[in-house]
Short mmCIF file of C-alpha atoms and ligand atoms in Angstrom, two decimals:
data_model
loop_
_atom_site.label_atom_id
_atom_site.label_comp_id
_atom_site.label_asym_id
_atom_site.label_seq_id
_atom_site.Cartn_x
_atom_site.Cartn_y
_atom_site.Cartn_z
CA MET T 1234 12.18 -73.47 3.61
CA LYS T 1235 11.96 -70.38 5.13
CA LYS T 1236 12.30 -70.67 8.88
CA GLY T 1237 11.12 -68.85 12.32
CA ILE T 1238 13.67 -66.87 14.44
CA ASN T 1239 13.77 -69.76 17.30
CA THR T 1240 14.03 -72.58 15.03
CA ILE T 1241 16.95 -70.61 13.10
CA CYS T 1242 18.48 -70.00 16.65
CA THR T 1243 18.29 -73.40 17.51
CA HIS T 1244 18.90 -75.31 14.48
CA VAL T 1245 20.50 -73.85 11.46
CA GLY T 1246 24.04 -74.72 10.72
CA GLU T 1247 24.16 -77.43 13.25
CA ILE T 1248 26.78 -80.20 12.47
CA HIS T 1249 25.37 -83.58 12.60
CA ASP T 1250 27.35 -85.87 14.74
CA GLU T 1251 26.94 -88.90 12.63
CA LYS T 1252 29.60 -91.03 14.43
CA PHE T 1253 28.10 -90.95 17.79
CA LYS T 1254 24.51 -89.34 17.31
CA GLY T 1255 24.89 -86.87 19.82
CA ALA T 1256 22.25 -84.27 20.06
CA VAL T 1257 24.53 -81.22 19.29
CA SER T 1258 27.35 -80.09 16.96
CA PRO T 1259 30.50 -81.69 17.90
CA LEU T 1260 33.50 -79.22 18.47
CA TYR T 1261 36.53 -79.55 16.06
CA MET T 1262 39.54 -77.96 18.14
CA SER T 1263 42.10 -79.07 15.41
CA THR T 1264 44.31 -76.09 14.27
CA SER T 1265 45.91 -78.36 11.70
CA TYR T 1266 44.19 -80.24 8.93
CA ALA T 1267 45.09 -82.21 5.84
CA PHE T 1268 45.89 -80.72 2.68
CA ASP T 1269 46.14 -83.29 0.25
CA ASP T 1270 42.86 -84.51 -1.20
CA VAL T 1271 40.68 -81.95 0.44
CA ASP T 1272 38.44 -79.37 -0.85
CA ILE T 1273 39.20 -76.70 1.61
CA LYS T 1274 42.58 -75.85 3.20
CA ARG T 1275 41.04 -75.34 6.72
CA TYR T 1276 42.82 -73.27 9.47
CA PRO T 1277 41.33 -71.20 12.19
CA ARG T 1278 42.54 -67.81 10.73
CA TYR T 1279 41.22 -68.77 7.22
CA PHE T 1280 37.79 -68.66 9.21
CA ASN T 1281 36.68 -72.02 7.71
CA THR T 1282 37.10 -74.82 10.61
CA PRO T 1283 33.93 -76.78 10.73
CA ASN T 1284 32.68 -75.07 13.83
CA GLN T 1285 33.48 -71.44 12.46
CA MET T 1286 31.64 -72.54 9.10
CA ALA T 1287 28.46 -73.81 10.83
CA LEU T 1288 28.31 -70.89 13.16
CA SER T 1289 28.74 -68.30 10.05
CA GLN T 1290 25.42 -70.29 8.39
CA LYS T 1291 23.59 -69.59 11.43
CA ILE T 1292 24.31 -65.95 11.52
CA ALA T 1293 23.79 -65.45 8.11
CA ALA T 1294 20.42 -67.25 8.23
CA LEU T 1295 19.43 -64.72 11.30
CA GLU T 1296 20.58 -61.82 9.18
CA HIS T 1297 18.70 -62.75 6.15
CA ALA T 1298 22.07 -62.84 4.27
CA GLU T 1299 24.11 -64.86 1.91
CA ALA T 1300 27.09 -65.13 3.89
CA ALA T 1301 28.56 -64.34 7.47
CA MET T 1302 31.72 -64.68 9.22
CA ILE T 1303 32.61 -64.64 13.06
CA PHE T 1304 35.15 -62.78 14.63
CA GLY T 1305 37.03 -62.39 17.80
CA SER T 1306 35.47 -59.32 18.96
CA GLY T 1307 33.15 -56.89 17.67
CA MET T 1308 35.48 -54.03 17.12
CA ALA T 1309 37.59 -56.85 15.11
CA ALA T 1310 34.63 -57.39 13.05
CA ILE T 1311 33.97 -53.45 12.62
CA SER T 1312 37.60 -52.64 11.89
CA THR T 1313 38.16 -55.46 9.65
CA SER T 1314 34.62 -54.23 7.70
CA LEU T 1315 35.46 -50.90 7.52
CA LEU T 1316 39.12 -51.34 6.43
CA ALA T 1317 38.10 -53.72 3.82
CA PHE T 1318 36.13 -51.08 1.81
CA LEU T 1319 38.40 -48.18 2.53
CA LYS T 1320 41.86 -47.05 1.18
CA ALA T 1321 44.03 -44.24 1.29
CA GLY T 1322 42.06 -41.03 -0.20
CA ASP T 1323 38.72 -42.38 0.31
CA HIS T 1324 36.27 -40.87 2.74
CA ILE T 1325 33.56 -42.21 5.03
CA VAL T 1326 30.37 -40.78 6.50
CA LEU T 1327 29.58 -41.89 9.81
CA GLN T 1328 26.51 -41.45 12.07
CA LYS T 1329 27.45 -38.95 14.89
CA THR T 1330 26.17 -41.26 17.74
CA LEU T 1331 28.15 -44.08 17.55
CA TYR T 1332 29.65 -47.10 19.91
CA GLY T 1333 32.49 -45.74 21.75
CA GLY T 1334 35.07 -48.04 20.31
CA THR T 1335 33.90 -47.47 17.19
CA TYR T 1336 34.26 -43.54 17.24
CA ASN T 1337 37.79 -43.75 18.99
CA PHE T 1338 39.05 -46.37 15.93
CA VAL T 1339 38.00 -43.96 13.63
CA ASN T 1340 39.49 -41.08 14.98
CA GLU T 1341 42.85 -42.33 16.47
CA GLU T 1342 43.33 -44.81 13.54
CA PHE T 1343 42.12 -43.22 10.05
CA SER T 1344 44.64 -40.48 9.78
CA LYS T 1345 47.38 -43.13 9.89
CA TYR T 1346 45.77 -44.69 6.79
CA GLY T 1347 44.98 -41.60 5.02
CA ILE T 1348 41.36 -42.32 5.11
CA ALA T 1349 39.04 -39.14 5.78
CA TYR T 1350 35.78 -39.06 7.60
CA ASP T 1351 32.95 -36.85 8.54
CA PHE T 1352 30.34 -37.49 11.41
CA THR T 1353 26.96 -36.48 10.67
CA ASP T 1354 25.68 -33.26 12.58
CA GLY T 1355 21.85 -34.88 13.11
CA LEU T 1356 20.37 -38.16 12.41
CA ASP T 1357 18.20 -37.34 9.64
CA PRO T 1358 18.78 -38.83 6.17
CA GLN T 1359 19.65 -35.52 4.83
CA ASP T 1360 22.27 -35.18 7.44
CA PHE T 1361 23.94 -38.11 6.11
CA GLU T 1362 23.46 -36.87 2.43
CA ALA T 1363 24.99 -33.38 3.13
CA LYS T 1364 28.28 -35.12 3.98
CA ILE T 1365 29.03 -37.27 1.02
CA LYS T 1366 31.70 -36.17 -1.15
CA GLU T 1367 33.15 -37.21 -4.61
CA ASN T 1368 35.56 -39.87 -2.53
CA THR T 1369 33.04 -41.17 -0.16
CA LYS T 1370 32.90 -44.81 -0.34
CA VAL T 1371 31.13 -46.05 2.77
CA ILE T 1372 28.10 -45.04 5.25
CA PHE T 1373 28.12 -46.09 8.63
CA ILE T 1374 25.21 -45.98 11.06
CA GLU T 1375 24.23 -47.54 14.45
CA THR T 1376 20.25 -47.90 15.29
CA PRO T 1377 19.11 -47.91 17.94
CA SER T 1378 22.32 -46.06 19.30
CA ASN T 1379 24.04 -46.20 22.53
CA PRO T 1380 22.94 -44.70 25.06
CA LEU T 1381 20.15 -42.50 24.10
CA LEU T 1382 18.47 -45.23 21.93
CA THR T 1383 18.14 -43.07 18.78
CA ILE T 1384 16.53 -44.23 15.83
CA THR T 1385 18.13 -43.90 11.96
CA ASP T 1386 15.96 -44.60 9.15
CA LEU T 1387 17.23 -47.71 7.41
CA ASP T 1388 15.17 -47.57 4.13
CA ALA T 1389 16.39 -43.98 3.62
CA ILE T 1390 19.89 -44.49 4.24
CA ALA T 1391 20.23 -47.66 2.22
CA LYS T 1392 18.47 -45.51 -1.06
CA ILE T 1393 21.15 -42.77 -0.02
CA ALA T 1394 23.70 -45.25 -0.20
CA LYS T 1395 22.97 -46.62 -3.46
CA LYS T 1396 22.13 -43.46 -5.20
CA HIS T 1397 25.71 -42.67 -4.44
CA GLY T 1398 27.09 -45.90 -5.06
CA LEU T 1399 28.15 -46.67 -1.54
CA VAL T 1400 28.38 -49.29 0.90
CA SER T 1401 26.15 -49.20 3.51
CA MET T 1402 26.85 -50.75 7.07
CA ILE T 1403 25.39 -50.90 10.32
CA ASP T 1404 26.17 -51.74 13.57
CA ASN T 1405 23.13 -53.95 14.56
CA THR T 1406 24.26 -54.79 18.11
CA PHE T 1407 21.56 -52.95 19.99
CA ALA T 1408 18.83 -54.39 18.09
CA SER T 1409 19.95 -58.11 18.01
CA PRO T 1410 19.15 -60.14 15.01
CA VAL T 1411 15.59 -60.95 17.07
CA ASN T 1412 14.49 -57.23 16.54
CA GLN T 1413 15.85 -55.97 13.26
CA ASN T 1414 17.28 -57.20 10.03
CA PRO T 1415 18.62 -54.31 8.29
CA ILE T 1416 19.29 -56.18 4.91
CA ASP T 1417 15.49 -56.53 4.52
CA PHE T 1418 15.38 -52.65 4.08
CA GLY T 1419 18.63 -52.53 1.92
CA ILE T 1420 21.70 -52.09 4.04
CA GLU T 1421 24.46 -54.37 2.78
CA VAL T 1422 26.78 -54.96 5.52
CA VAL T 1423 25.40 -55.84 9.01
CA ILE T 1424 27.76 -56.13 11.84
CA HIS T 1425 27.18 -57.28 15.68
CA SER T 1426 29.27 -57.72 18.61
CA ALA T 1427 28.31 -61.00 19.79
CA THR T 1428 29.84 -60.20 23.11
CA LYS T 1429 26.16 -58.70 23.61
CA TYR T 1430 22.84 -60.35 22.85
CA MET T 1431 23.94 -63.22 20.52
CA GLY T 1432 26.29 -64.48 23.40
CA GLY T 1433 23.92 -62.95 26.25
CA HIS T 1434 25.47 -64.29 29.32
CA SER T 1435 28.05 -62.04 30.03
CA ASP T 1436 31.01 -64.76 29.11
CA ILE T 1437 32.13 -64.50 25.62
CA CYS T 1438 33.70 -61.86 23.51
CA ALA T 1439 33.16 -62.35 19.76
CA GLY T 1440 32.01 -60.19 16.76
CA ALA T 1441 30.09 -60.99 13.77
CA VAL T 1442 29.56 -59.78 9.99
CA ALA T 1443 26.53 -60.67 7.62
CA SER T 1444 26.26 -59.58 4.11
CA THR T 1445 26.49 -60.81 0.46
CA GLU T 1446 28.73 -63.20 -0.98
CA VAL T 1447 30.79 -60.94 -2.90
CA ASN T 1448 31.14 -58.40 0.11
CA MET T 1449 32.11 -61.32 2.67
CA GLU T 1450 34.44 -62.45 0.15
CA ARG T 1451 36.14 -59.20 -0.05
CA ILE T 1452 35.95 -58.97 4.11
CA PHE T 1453 37.71 -62.41 4.34
CA GLN T 1454 40.55 -61.42 2.18
CA LEU T 1455 41.55 -58.63 4.77
CA ALA T 1456 40.13 -60.79 7.72
CA LYS T 1457 42.64 -63.70 6.94
CA ASN T 1458 45.76 -61.10 7.01
CA LEU T 1459 44.48 -59.02 9.96
CA GLY T 1460 44.05 -62.20 12.10
CA GLY T 1461 40.91 -61.45 13.88
CA SER T 1462 39.31 -65.12 14.56
CA LEU T 1463 37.65 -66.77 17.09
CA SER T 1464 38.72 -69.76 19.00
CA ASP T 1465 36.72 -72.92 18.36
CA TYR T 1466 35.91 -73.47 21.59
CA THR T 1467 34.46 -69.79 21.87
CA VAL T 1468 32.69 -70.50 18.51
CA TRP T 1469 30.85 -73.35 20.21
CA LEU T 1470 29.94 -71.92 23.11
CA LEU T 1471 28.55 -69.02 20.88
CA GLU T 1472 26.46 -71.45 19.01
CA ARG T 1473 25.23 -72.94 22.55
CA SER T 1474 24.24 -69.31 23.40
CA ILE T 1475 22.42 -68.44 20.23
CA LYS T 1476 19.86 -71.27 20.58
CA THR T 1477 18.06 -69.35 23.24
CA MET T 1478 18.67 -65.82 21.73
CA GLY T 1479 15.24 -65.68 20.14
CA ILE T 1480 13.39 -66.41 23.68
CA ARG T 1481 15.93 -64.48 25.95
CA VAL T 1482 15.51 -61.21 23.58
CA LYS T 1483 11.74 -61.53 23.37
CA ALA T 1484 11.98 -61.92 27.29
CA GLN T 1485 14.27 -59.02 27.64
CA ASN T 1486 11.98 -56.77 25.07
CA ALA T 1487 9.06 -57.70 27.57
CA ASN T 1488 10.75 -56.66 30.41
CA ALA T 1489 11.98 -53.49 29.06
CA GLN T 1490 8.74 -52.05 27.96
CA HIS T 1491 7.36 -52.79 31.21
CA LEU T 1492 10.22 -51.23 33.36
CA ALA T 1493 10.21 -48.15 30.83
CA ALA T 1494 6.66 -47.52 31.16
CA TYR T 1495 7.13 -47.52 34.86
CA LEU T 1496 10.29 -45.30 34.95
CA ASP T 1497 8.26 -42.97 32.88
CA ALA T 1498 5.32 -42.81 35.14
CA HIS T 1499 7.38 -42.17 38.15
CA SER T 1500 7.78 -38.77 40.07
CA GLU T 1501 11.45 -39.10 41.09
CA ILE T 1502 12.40 -40.06 37.24
CA GLU T 1503 13.13 -36.94 34.93
CA ARG T 1504 13.25 -38.68 31.52
CA VAL T 1505 13.23 -42.09 30.19
CA TYR T 1506 14.77 -42.81 26.74
CA TYR T 1507 13.23 -45.99 25.00
CA PRO T 1508 11.84 -46.42 21.44
CA GLY T 1509 8.86 -48.46 22.56
CA LEU T 1510 7.69 -45.46 24.57
CA PRO T 1511 5.22 -43.38 22.31
CA ASN T 1512 6.85 -40.44 23.59
CA HIS T 1513 10.14 -41.51 22.17
CA PRO T 1514 11.16 -39.45 18.98
CA GLY T 1515 12.06 -42.24 17.18
CA HIS T 1516 9.11 -44.60 18.22
CA GLU T 1517 7.04 -44.08 14.89
CA LEU T 1518 10.40 -45.13 12.93
CA ALA T 1519 10.99 -47.75 15.08
CA LYS T 1520 7.51 -49.24 14.69
CA THR T 1521 8.37 -49.72 10.87
CA GLN T 1522 11.66 -51.19 11.06
CA MET T 1523 11.96 -53.17 14.25
CA ASN T 1524 10.18 -56.53 15.28
CA GLY T 1525 10.77 -55.48 18.93
CA PHE T 1526 11.83 -52.37 20.75
CA GLY T 1527 14.76 -54.23 22.87
CA GLY T 1528 16.09 -54.54 26.14
CA MET T 1529 18.28 -51.51 26.42
CA MET T 1530 16.99 -47.95 27.47
CA SER T 1531 18.65 -44.97 29.46
CA PHE T 1532 17.12 -42.73 32.06
CA GLU T 1533 17.75 -39.51 34.27
CA LEU T 1534 17.02 -39.17 37.96
CA ASN T 1535 15.28 -35.82 38.98
CA ALA T 1536 17.73 -33.34 40.59
CA ASP T 1537 16.96 -35.06 44.18
CA TYR T 1538 19.18 -37.74 43.59
CA ASP T 1539 22.89 -38.12 42.68
CA ALA T 1540 23.34 -41.08 39.64
CA SER T 1541 26.30 -42.49 41.00
CA GLU T 1542 24.68 -43.17 44.56
CA PHE T 1543 21.74 -44.54 43.27
CA GLN T 1544 23.83 -47.05 41.32
CA LYS T 1545 25.49 -48.04 44.22
CA ALA T 1546 22.34 -48.32 46.39
CA LEU T 1547 20.89 -50.97 43.93
CA GLN T 1548 21.21 -54.47 44.91
CA LEU T 1549 19.89 -56.83 42.42
CA ILE T 1550 20.73 -54.63 39.38
CA LYS T 1551 24.50 -54.58 38.89
CA SER T 1552 26.79 -51.69 38.21
CA THR T 1553 28.89 -53.27 35.40
CA MET T 1554 30.39 -52.32 32.03
CA SER T 1555 28.73 -54.10 29.01
CA LEU T 1556 25.33 -55.10 28.14
CA ALA T 1557 22.81 -57.52 26.97
CA GLY T 1558 23.22 -60.25 29.37
CA VAL T 1559 20.44 -62.18 31.16
CA GLU T 1560 21.06 -60.14 34.36
CA SER T 1561 20.04 -56.52 34.55
CA THR T 1562 22.68 -54.17 34.51
CA VAL T 1563 23.39 -50.45 34.77
CA LEU T 1564 26.23 -48.02 33.71
CA SER T 1565 27.19 -44.38 33.89
CA PRO T 1566 28.17 -43.83 30.12
CA THR T 1567 29.96 -40.77 31.13
CA GLN T 1568 32.38 -43.00 33.36
CA THR T 1569 32.55 -45.71 30.95
CA SER T 1570 31.56 -46.00 27.39
CA HIS T 1571 31.96 -42.49 26.54
CA ALA T 1572 34.51 -41.46 29.01
CA LEU T 1573 37.21 -41.14 26.26
CA ILE T 1574 35.07 -38.94 23.94
CA GLY T 1575 35.18 -36.09 26.30
CA PRO T 1576 32.77 -33.58 28.10
CA GLU T 1577 32.32 -31.18 24.77
CA GLU T 1578 31.37 -34.25 22.85
CA ARG T 1579 29.35 -35.86 25.30
CA LYS T 1580 27.23 -32.68 25.34
CA ASN T 1581 26.86 -32.71 21.39
CA GLN T 1582 25.32 -35.84 21.44
CA GLY T 1583 22.87 -35.12 24.40
CA ILE T 1584 24.82 -37.30 26.99
CA SER T 1585 24.18 -35.60 30.65
CA ASP T 1586 26.47 -37.29 33.40
CA GLY T 1587 23.46 -37.99 35.36
CA LEU T 1588 22.18 -40.60 32.74
CA ILE T 1589 21.83 -43.85 33.75
CA ARG T 1590 22.14 -46.56 30.85
CA PHE T 1591 19.55 -49.79 31.85
CA SER T 1592 20.68 -53.12 30.18
CA VAL T 1593 17.23 -55.05 31.17
CA GLY T 1594 17.57 -58.58 31.63
CA ILE T 1595 15.11 -61.62 32.38
CA GLU T 1596 14.31 -61.43 35.67
CA GLU T 1597 10.98 -60.76 37.52
CA PRO T 1598 10.04 -57.07 36.10
CA GLU T 1599 8.39 -56.86 39.81
CA ASP T 1600 11.80 -58.02 41.77
CA LEU T 1601 13.54 -55.09 38.98
CA ILE T 1602 11.27 -52.49 40.21
CA ALA T 1603 11.53 -53.20 43.92
CA ASP T 1604 15.13 -53.25 43.58
CA ILE T 1605 14.81 -49.67 42.01
CA GLU T 1606 12.20 -48.43 44.84
CA GLN T 1607 14.56 -49.65 47.37
CA ALA T 1608 17.55 -47.50 46.06
CA LEU T 1609 15.40 -44.55 45.57
CA GLN T 1610 14.29 -44.53 48.91
CA LYS T 1611 17.93 -44.98 50.41
CA VAL T 1612 19.46 -42.12 48.47
CA LYS T 1613 17.09 -39.31 48.07
CA ARG T 1614 18.60 -36.19 49.32
CA GLY T 1615 17.54 -34.91 52.66
CA SER T 1616 15.80 -38.39 53.12
CA ILE T 1617 18.40 -39.39 55.87
CA ALA T 1618 16.51 -38.22 58.91
CA THR T 1619 13.11 -39.93 58.05
CA THR T 1620 14.60 -43.03 57.16
CA HIS T 1621 14.49 -45.84 59.80
C1 PLP C 2487 30.10 -53.86 22.67
C2 PLP C 2487 30.11 -53.10 21.34
C3 PLP C 2487 30.88 -52.97 20.45
C4 PLP C 2487 32.25 -53.70 20.31
O1 PLP C 2487 32.02 -54.87 20.94
P1 PLP C 2487 33.34 -55.90 21.57
O2 PLP C 2487 32.89 -57.12 21.30
O3 PLP C 2487 33.54 -55.16 22.64
O4 PLP C 2487 34.37 -55.57 20.51
C5 PLP C 2487 30.45 -52.56 19.16
N1 PLP C 2487 29.24 -51.92 19.27
C6 PLP C 2487 28.25 -52.11 19.99
C7 PLP C 2487 26.89 -51.11 19.80
C8 PLP C 2487 28.50 -52.57 21.21
O5 PLP C 2487 27.75 -52.22 22.17
#
């Protein structure tokens, strides 16, 4: 029977505690299991302990996939998935605006393995098709992207991949499975940094991949050799976190929409990038492929403000790396996530030094607005004399 999102979050994959009839999945911490008279040889690095398998079922259900696997980090999930489908002599087409870690993995490592790659010039489907070569095997996208929340057309990319016999992969972290299910649009491999919305409390580092049984078997064959599994204790914590993912993310969607509209109308704010705003270039497309517009946005202050002074003046909203926790946070992509790609590539991607990325939490929106207002007042240039 097909279940709704909050029911999947709460129940799918749970381990029934037959012995004590407890309400939640028991935690099995064994790293050693019987090898005689058993169906499965269990071992944490084989991704098949009871808790790992239970959580994998939940993630597969969340992404409308046949199967899934949990990894020790988002980058373990991304690197293993990419290398499972690429070998020396192959080529991959990647979206130009990607998470900094993925961009660095490709740029720093692929030449060692003899894998060729091209980043697209733009984000239109034809920009992807233009880069496809004879030896292209994979097409990799990220939507909404970091930090400008650009939207890539899932349906069009899936069709291009099928036409050319390529495996399509998506980093679905920013949307979370609550807001976007790329498999429904024909994308084959869906990857998450579970450190973000799945964990949701800024206290778990994990990754996940969902796809067909056949694709997951191929990813597993490499994963067991690379060894990027997640400890069962963290798997168990992640199961607990995901129980509230539906309600958390929906609250974050609502807060972000409210905050985006407020910032967009604000005289001191130059620009807001949020796919839920009608003026966002990806808004119409987002409406066709997302169930909600997400909790992430970016904005630029006008010339009267220094972005880093503003961030320091915030009291409730913390300046921290990372995103997607229940607490609201801001960061400067230039100083953090996109520091390593350098000024030229940042300019190419449209990331200004004053850009502030905002991960909206579940606090009351009025309190977030009050915090932004007090920080704006405190740091406006030339306002010192008039401040009491
Ligand atoms: C954080 C993040 C990653 C990497 O995940 P880790 O868990 O830090 O390894 C990948 N993609 C996106 C979009 C992210 O935000």
